[in-house]
Coordinates of C-alpha atoms in Angstrom, one line a residue:
X1 CA 291.5 30.5 -108.7
X2 CA 289.9 28.9 -105.6
X3 CA 289.1 32.3 -104.2
X4 CA 287.3 33.3 -107.4
X5 CA 285.3 30.1 -107.2
X6 CA 284.3 30.8 -103.6
X7 CA 283.1 34.3 -104.6
X8 CA 281.2 32.8 -107.6
X9 CA 279.5 30.2 -105.3
X10 CA 278.5 32.9 -102.8
X11 CA 277.0 35.3 -105.5
X12 CA 275.2 32.4 -107.2
X13 CA 273.7 30.7 -104.1
X14 CA 272.7 34.0 -102.5
X15 CA 270.6 35.0 -105.5
X16 CA 269.2 31.6 -106.5
X17 CA 267.8 31.1 -103.0
X18 CA 265.7 34.2 -103.2
X19 CA 262.0 33.8 -103.6
X20 CA 262.0 36.5 -106.3
X21 CA 264.3 34.4 -108.5
X22 CA 261.9 31.4 -108.4
X23 CA 258.7 33.5 -108.8
X24 CA 260.2 35.1 -112.0
X25 CA 261.4 31.7 -113.2
X26 CA 257.9 30.2 -112.9
X27 CA 255.9 33.2 -113.9
X28 CA 257.6 34.1 -117.1
X29 CA 257.0 30.8 -118.9
X30 CA 253.3 30.9 -117.9
X31 CA 253.0 34.4 -119.3
X32 CA 254.7 33.4 -122.5
X33 CA 252.4 30.4 -123.0
X34 CA 249.4 32.7 -122.2
X35 CA 250.4 35.2 -124.9
X36 CA 249.7 32.8 -127.7
X37 CA 247.2 30.5 -125.9
X38 CA 244.7 33.1 -124.9
X39 CA 244.1 34.6 -128.4
X40 CA 243.8 31.1 -129.8
X41 CA 241.4 30.0 -127.0
X42 CA 239.2 33.1 -127.6
X43 CA 239.2 32.3 -131.3
X44 CA 238.1 28.7 -130.8
X45 CA 235.4 29.6 -128.3
X46 CA 234.1 32.7 -129.9
X47 CA 230.3 32.4 -130.3
X48 CA 229.6 36.2 -130.3
X49 CA 227.3 36.5 -133.3
X50 CA 226.0 40.1 -134.0
X51 CA 222.5 40.6 -135.4
X52 CA 222.4 43.6 -137.7
X53 CA 219.0 45.2 -138.6
X54 CA 219.2 47.0 -141.9
X55 CA 216.9 49.9 -142.9
X56 CA 217.5 50.1 -146.6
X57 CA 215.9 53.4 -147.9
X58 CA 217.5 52.9 -151.3
X59 CA 215.9 49.5 -151.9
X60 CA 219.1 48.3 -153.5
X61 CA 220.6 46.0 -151.0
X62 CA 217.9 43.7 -149.8
X63 CA 219.0 40.1 -150.0
X64 CA 222.5 41.1 -151.2
X65 CA 224.3 41.5 -147.9
X66 CA 225.3 37.9 -147.0
X67 CA 225.4 36.7 -143.4
X68 CA 228.5 35.1 -142.0
X69 CA 229.4 33.0 -138.9
X70 CA 229.7 36.1 -136.7
X71 CA 227.3 38.5 -138.4
X72 CA 223.7 38.1 -139.3
X73 CA 221.8 40.6 -141.5
X74 CA 218.1 41.2 -141.1
X75 CA 216.3 43.7 -143.3
X76 CA 213.3 45.5 -141.7
X77 CA 210.6 47.6 -143.2
X78 CA 210.4 50.7 -141.0
X79 CA 212.0 54.1 -140.6
X80 CA 215.5 54.5 -139.1
X81 CA 214.1 56.6 -136.2
X82 CA 211.6 53.9 -135.3
X83 CA 214.2 51.2 -135.6
X84 CA 216.4 53.1 -133.1
X85 CA 213.5 53.3 -130.6
X86 CA 212.8 49.6 -130.9
X87 CA 216.5 48.5 -130.7
X88 CA 216.5 47.8 -127.0
X89 CA 213.3 45.8 -127.2
X90 CA 214.6 43.7 -130.1
X91 CA 217.2 40.9 -130.2
X92 CA 219.3 43.0 -132.6
X93 CA 222.7 44.5 -131.6
X94 CA 223.1 47.2 -134.3
X95 CA 220.8 49.1 -136.6
X96 CA 222.3 50.2 -140.0
X97 CA 220.7 52.9 -142.1
X98 CA 221.4 53.0 -145.9
X99 CA 220.2 56.4 -147.3
X100 CA 218.2 56.8 -150.5
X101 CA 221.1 58.7 -152.1
X102 CA 223.7 56.0 -151.3
X103 CA 225.1 56.0 -154.9
X104 CA 225.9 59.7 -154.7
X105 CA 226.6 59.9 -150.9
X106 CA 228.4 56.7 -149.9
X107 CA 229.4 58.4 -146.6
X108 CA 225.8 58.8 -145.5
X109 CA 225.6 55.3 -143.9
X110 CA 224.8 55.4 -140.2
X111 CA 225.2 52.7 -137.5
X112 CA 223.7 52.7 -134.1
X113 CA 224.4 49.9 -131.5
X114 CA 223.3 49.0 -128.1
X115 CA 226.9 49.0 -127.1
X116 CA 230.0 50.5 -128.6
X117 CA 230.5 49.1 -132.1
X118 CA 233.9 47.3 -132.4
X119 CA 236.2 48.2 -135.3
X120 CA 236.1 44.6 -136.7
X121 CA 232.3 44.7 -136.9
X122 CA 232.3 48.2 -138.3
X123 CA 234.9 47.4 -141.0
X124 CA 233.0 44.2 -141.9
X125 CA 229.7 46.0 -142.4
X126 CA 231.3 48.8 -144.3
X127 CA 233.2 46.3 -146.5
X128 CA 230.0 44.4 -147.5
X129 CA 228.1 47.6 -148.3
X130 CA 231.1 49.0 -150.2
X131 CA 231.5 45.8 -152.3
X132 CA 227.8 45.7 -153.2
X133 CA 227.7 49.4 -154.0
X134 CA 230.6 48.8 -156.4
X135 CA 228.7 45.9 -158.0
X136 CA 225.6 48.1 -158.5
X137 CA 227.6 50.8 -160.1
X138 CA 229.3 48.3 -162.4
X139 CA 226.0 46.8 -163.5
X140 CA 224.6 50.3 -164.3
X141 CA 227.7 50.9 -166.4
X142 CA 226.8 47.6 -168.3
X143 CA 229.9 45.8 -167.1
X144 CA 229.5 42.1 -166.7
X145 CA 230.1 41.1 -163.1
X146 CA 230.6 37.5 -163.9
X147 CA 233.6 38.3 -166.2
X148 CA 235.1 40.5 -163.4
X149 CA 234.7 37.7 -160.8
X150 CA 236.3 35.1 -163.1
X151 CA 239.3 37.4 -163.6
X152 CA 239.6 38.3 -160.0
X153 CA 242.9 36.7 -158.7
X154 CA 244.3 36.6 -155.2
X155 CA 248.1 36.2 -155.0
X156 CA 249.4 34.5 -151.8
X157 CA 253.1 34.0 -152.4
X158 CA 255.1 31.3 -150.5
X159 CA 258.6 32.4 -149.5
X160 CA 261.7 30.3 -149.6
X161 CA 265.4 30.7 -148.8
X162 CA 268.1 29.3 -151.1
X163 CA 271.0 27.4 -149.4
X164 CA 274.5 27.2 -150.7
X165 CA 273.8 23.9 -152.4
X166 CA 271.0 25.4 -154.4
X167 CA 268.2 23.7 -152.3
X168 CA 265.1 25.5 -151.3
X169 CA 263.7 25.8 -147.8
X170 CA 260.3 27.3 -147.0
X171 CA 260.6 30.4 -144.8
X172 CA 258.3 32.6 -142.7
X173 CA 259.0 36.4 -142.5
X174 CA 256.3 36.7 -139.8
X175 CA 258.0 34.0 -137.7
X176 CA 261.4 35.6 -138.2
X177 CA 260.1 39.0 -137.1
X178 CA 258.5 37.5 -134.0
X179 CA 261.6 35.5 -133.1
X180 CA 263.9 38.5 -133.7
X181 CA 261.7 40.7 -131.5
X182 CA 261.9 38.1 -128.7
X183 CA 265.6 37.8 -128.9
X184 CA 266.1 41.5 -128.9
X185 CA 263.8 42.1 -126.0
X186 CA 265.4 39.3 -123.8
X187 CA 269.0 40.5 -124.4
X188 CA 268.0 44.1 -124.0
X189 CA 266.3 43.5 -120.6
X190 CA 269.1 41.1 -119.4
X191 CA 271.8 43.6 -120.1
X192 CA 270.1 46.1 -117.8
X193 CA 268.8 43.6 -115.2
X194 CA 271.9 41.5 -114.5
X195 CA 274.3 44.4 -115.1
X196 CA 272.4 46.5 -112.6
X197 CA 272.6 43.6 -110.1
X198 CA 276.3 43.5 -110.3
X199 CA 276.5 47.3 -109.8
X200 CA 274.1 47.4 -106.9
X201 CA 275.9 44.5 -105.3
X202 CA 279.2 46.4 -105.4
X203 CA 277.6 49.6 -104.1
X204 CA 275.9 47.7 -101.2
X205 CA 279.1 46.0 -100.1
X206 CA 281.1 49.2 -100.4
X207 CA 278.6 51.3 -98.4
X208 CA 278.5 48.5 -95.7
X209 CA 282.3 48.5 -95.6
X210 CA 282.1 44.7 -96.1
X211 CA 284.3 45.1 -99.1
X212 CA 287.3 46.2 -97.0
X213 CA 287.3 42.9 -95.2
X214 CA 287.0 41.0 -98.4
X215 CA 289.9 42.9 -100.0
X216 CA 292.1 41.7 -97.2
X217 CA 291.7 38.1 -98.5
X218 CA 291.3 38.5 -102.2
X219 CA 292.6 40.8 -105.0
X220 CA 290.2 43.4 -106.3
X221 CA 290.2 41.8 -109.8
X222 CA 289.4 38.4 -108.3
X223 CA 286.5 39.9 -106.4
X224 CA 285.1 41.7 -109.5
X225 CA 285.4 38.7 -111.7
X226 CA 283.8 36.4 -109.1
X227 CA 280.9 38.7 -108.7
X228 CA 280.4 39.1 -112.5
X229 CA 280.6 35.4 -113.2
X230 CA 278.4 34.5 -110.3
X231 CA 275.6 36.8 -111.4
X232 CA 276.0 35.7 -115.0
X233 CA 275.5 32.1 -114.0
X234 CA 272.3 33.1 -112.2
X235 CA 271.1 34.6 -115.5
X236 CA 272.1 31.4 -117.4
X237 CA 270.2 29.3 -114.9
X238 CA 267.1 31.5 -115.2
X239 CA 267.2 31.3 -119.0
X240 CA 267.6 27.5 -118.9
X241 CA 264.6 27.3 -116.5
X242 CA 262.6 29.6 -118.8
X243 CA 263.5 27.5 -121.8
X244 CA 262.6 24.2 -120.3
X245 CA 259.4 25.4 -118.6
X246 CA 258.2 27.4 -121.6
X247 CA 258.7 24.3 -123.8
X248 CA 256.7 22.2 -121.4
X249 CA 253.9 24.8 -121.0
X250 CA 253.8 25.4 -124.8
X251 CA 253.7 21.6 -125.6
X252 CA 250.9 21.0 -123.1
X253 CA 248.9 24.0 -124.3
X254 CA 249.4 23.1 -127.9
X255 CA 248.2 19.5 -127.3
X256 CA 245.0 20.8 -125.6
X257 CA 244.3 23.3 -128.4
X258 CA 245.0 20.8 -131.1
X259 CA 242.3 18.6 -129.6
X260 CA 239.8 21.5 -129.7
X261 CA 240.7 22.3 -133.2
X262 CA 240.2 18.7 -134.3
X263 CA 236.8 18.7 -132.6
X264 CA 235.8 21.8 -134.5
X265 CA 237.0 20.3 -137.8
X266 CA 234.9 17.2 -137.1
X267 CA 231.9 19.3 -136.3
X268 CA 232.3 21.2 -139.6
X269 CA 232.5 17.9 -141.5
X270 CA 229.3 16.6 -139.9
X271 CA 227.5 19.8 -140.8
X272 CA 228.3 19.2 -144.4
X273 CA 231.1 21.9 -144.8
X274 CA 233.2 21.5 -147.9
X275 CA 237.0 21.1 -148.0
X276 CA 237.4 24.8 -148.9
X277 CA 235.5 25.9 -145.8
X278 CA 237.5 23.5 -143.6
X279 CA 240.8 24.7 -145.1
X280 CA 239.8 28.3 -144.5
X281 CA 239.1 27.6 -140.9
X282 CA 242.4 25.8 -140.4
X283 CA 244.3 28.7 -142.1
X284 CA 242.5 31.1 -139.7
X285 CA 243.7 29.0 -136.7
X286 CA 247.2 29.0 -138.1
X287 CA 247.2 32.8 -138.5
X288 CA 246.0 33.2 -134.9
X289 CA 248.8 31.0 -133.5
X290 CA 252.2 32.6 -133.9
X291 CA 254.0 29.4 -132.8
X292 CA 253.4 27.8 -136.2
X293 CA 255.4 30.5 -138.0
X294 CA 258.1 30.6 -135.3
X295 CA 258.6 26.8 -135.4
X296 CA 259.0 27.0 -139.2
X297 CA 261.7 29.7 -138.8
X298 CA 263.5 27.6 -136.2
X299 CA 263.5 24.6 -138.4
X300 CA 265.1 26.5 -141.2
X301 CA 267.9 28.0 -139.1
X302 CA 268.6 24.9 -136.8
X303 CA 267.6 24.9 -133.2
X304 CA 271.1 24.0 -132.1
X305 CA 272.6 27.0 -133.9
X306 CA 270.1 29.3 -132.3
X307 CA 270.8 28.0 -128.8
X308 CA 274.6 28.1 -129.2
X309 CA 274.5 31.6 -130.6
X310 CA 272.1 32.8 -127.9
X311 CA 274.4 31.6 -125.1
X312 CA 277.6 32.8 -126.8
X313 CA 276.3 36.4 -127.4
X314 CA 274.5 36.5 -124.0
X315 CA 277.7 35.6 -122.2
X316 CA 279.8 38.0 -124.4
X317 CA 277.4 40.9 -124.0
X318 CA 276.9 40.2 -120.3
X319 CA 280.7 40.2 -119.6
X320 CA 281.2 43.4 -121.6
X321 CA 278.4 45.4 -119.9
X322 CA 278.5 43.9 -116.4
X323 CA 282.3 44.8 -116.1
X324 CA 281.4 48.4 -116.9
X325 CA 278.5 48.3 -114.4
X326 CA 280.9 46.9 -111.8
X327 CA 283.4 49.7 -112.4
X328 CA 280.5 52.3 -112.0
X329 CA 279.5 50.6 -108.7
X330 CA 283.1 50.8 -107.4
X331 CA 283.4 54.5 -108.2
X332 CA 280.3 55.7 -106.3
X333 CA 278.8 55.2 -102.8
X334 CA 275.1 55.1 -103.6
X335 CA 272.7 54.5 -106.5
X336 CA 271.9 58.2 -107.0
X337 CA 275.5 59.0 -107.7
X338 CA 275.7 56.1 -110.2
X339 CA 273.1 57.7 -112.5
X340 CA 275.6 60.2 -114.1
X341 CA 278.1 57.4 -114.9
X342 CA 275.4 55.0 -116.2
X343 CA 274.3 57.2 -119.0
X344 CA 277.4 56.6 -121.3
X345 CA 277.1 52.8 -120.7
X346 CA 273.3 52.6 -121.4
X347 CA 273.5 54.6 -124.6
X348 CA 274.9 51.6 -126.7
X349 CA 272.3 49.3 -125.1
X350 CA 269.4 51.7 -126.0
X351 CA 271.0 52.3 -129.5
X352 CA 271.1 48.5 -130.0
X353 CA 267.4 48.2 -129.3
X354 CA 266.6 51.1 -131.6
X355 CA 268.7 49.7 -134.4
X356 CA 266.9 46.3 -133.9
X357 CA 263.7 47.9 -135.2
X358 CA 265.5 48.8 -138.4
X359 CA 267.2 45.4 -138.7
X360 CA 263.8 43.6 -138.5
X361 CA 262.7 45.6 -141.5
X362 CA 266.0 45.4 -143.5
X363 CA 268.1 42.5 -142.1
X364 CA 270.6 42.7 -145.0
X365 CA 271.2 46.4 -145.0
X366 CA 274.7 47.9 -144.2
X367 CA 273.3 49.3 -140.9
X368 CA 272.2 45.8 -139.9
X369 CA 275.6 44.4 -140.8
X370 CA 277.7 46.9 -138.9
X371 CA 275.3 46.9 -135.9
X372 CA 275.7 43.1 -135.6
X373 CA 279.5 43.4 -135.9
X374 CA 280.3 46.3 -133.6
X375 CA 281.0 44.8 -130.0
X376 CA 278.8 47.3 -128.1
X377 CA 275.7 46.6 -130.2
X378 CA 276.4 43.0 -131.6
X379 CA 275.0 41.0 -128.6
X380 CA 271.5 42.3 -129.2
X381 CA 271.6 43.0 -133.0
X382 CA 273.3 39.8 -134.1
X383 CA 270.6 37.8 -132.4
X384 CA 267.9 40.0 -134.0
X385 CA 269.4 39.3 -137.4
X386 CA 269.9 35.5 -136.8
X387 CA 266.3 34.4 -137.6
X388 CA 266.5 36.0 -141.0
X389 CA 269.6 34.0 -141.9
X390 CA 273.2 35.2 -141.3
X391 CA 276.3 33.7 -142.9
X392 CA 278.5 31.7 -140.5
X393 CA 281.6 33.9 -141.2
X394 CA 279.6 37.0 -140.1
X395 CA 278.6 35.2 -136.8
X396 CA 282.2 34.2 -136.2
X397 CA 283.6 37.6 -136.9
X398 CA 281.0 39.3 -134.7
X399 CA 281.8 36.9 -131.8
X400 CA 285.6 37.3 -132.1
X401 CA 285.3 41.1 -132.0
X402 CA 282.9 40.7 -129.1
X403 CA 285.5 38.7 -127.2
X404 CA 288.1 41.4 -127.8
X405 CA 285.5 43.9 -126.7
X406 CA 284.8 42.3 -123.3
X407 CA 288.5 41.7 -122.7
X408 CA 289.1 45.4 -123.2
X409 CA 286.2 46.5 -121.0
X410 CA 287.2 44.0 -118.3
X411 CA 290.8 45.3 -118.3
X412 CA 289.4 48.9 -118.1
X413 CA 286.9 48.0 -115.4
X414 CA 289.5 46.1 -113.4
X415 CA 291.8 49.2 -113.3
X416 CA 288.9 51.4 -112.1
X417 CA 287.6 48.8 -109.7
X418 CA 290.9 48.3 -107.8
X419 CA 291.0 52.0 -106.8
X420 CA 287.3 52.8 -106.7
X421 CA 286.3 50.3 -104.1
X422 CA 288.5 51.9 -101.5
X423 CA 287.6 55.5 -102.2
X424 CA 285.1 57.0 -99.7
X425 CA 283.7 60.5 -99.0
X426 CA 284.4 62.0 -102.4
X427 CA 282.4 62.0 -105.6
X428 CA 284.9 61.2 -108.4
X429 CA 284.8 63.1 -111.7
X430 CA 285.4 61.6 -115.1
X431 CA 288.9 63.1 -115.1
X432 CA 289.8 61.4 -111.8
X433 CA 288.4 58.1 -112.9
X434 CA 290.5 58.3 -116.1
X435 CA 293.6 58.7 -113.9
X436 CA 292.8 55.5 -112.0
X437 CA 293.2 53.5 -115.2
X438 CA 296.9 54.4 -115.3
X439 CA 297.8 53.9 -111.6
X440 CA 300.5 51.4 -111.2
X441 CA 300.6 48.7 -108.5

């Protein structure tokens, strides 16, 4: 046991002392905070108002296209050709031409801008013209627009989950999807990243013949387990640093943004804005910030449950795949030879990620259930399902099967490892590797 601990200590300290470890540990939380902070910052500081000159040849739209905070309409009495010539001399950004036959030819609208017209501006202008064109046609058909507006209803349903006691908890499908995507991506990358580190470490020691000296002091299985556990602890340390630093960066960024949001709300109040307009602004901010929906999802599931499940399935999945990567590293002498043996191991990891896309859409489907139970796919797919709500018995069954899975792969890898690390000068075949499993001694 002491020998395994020494190997674990060596693998851990060697990797933690590297600059690349600390650069990644500091950079990732900053990038995560930036992912939600930058869109929110741009939204709060967006003052890009577009001035739209409208040449209305139909004489039907003047005074009916209402300006908004980011778009101002200005009707001009000139030809479209003249308006295009004067565009660079004017303060306008875009010229819109509404043809005479707009009622019969709604696709005849043209837009010309000083710069490329963004999709959001294009859709906004098209939507306003389309709505007004609809109103004109309804009026000509003697349909009362006031009655239509009074009967116009927007449905914005609130979603809830029902617990076993019959109580309701508000839920967020958007937050669950984002959180599921984050879990899936982290575990997908970590399976490759840390598994490959184990494999490359074995290949390096084998090619340098260092492993022959080490085998004289420790058993092959002890060496393999020490390397696997040491690299795994590096991964856990990095995840812990990412969690703490991301929480700190997110808290600080949220506090700064909350102050700016409150300043904007106070400005709206002073300008005489009504409660509906302020609520609309606050809802827009909430939609821009994904953290609000993620935090709601975390509250419904329990943060402690998420953390415990994440570490359990990370450890189980890591042990399962890293043992297979260690076996591959022991059977080859360089990275190029490892490629043919890596393919069967990486297929379940890639399949897990593909199935995760289906699970996000249908978290309660049979495919989602079996993908989150099968040991080779459960480390990723169970964590993808978790934000949508998974019964405790399913989590327990999945983890128990995962434990049996990594015990089986570790036994298999140990058999291959004890023979492979001393094999030189020959590229083994699958048939020969299968024989190594049944060697005695």
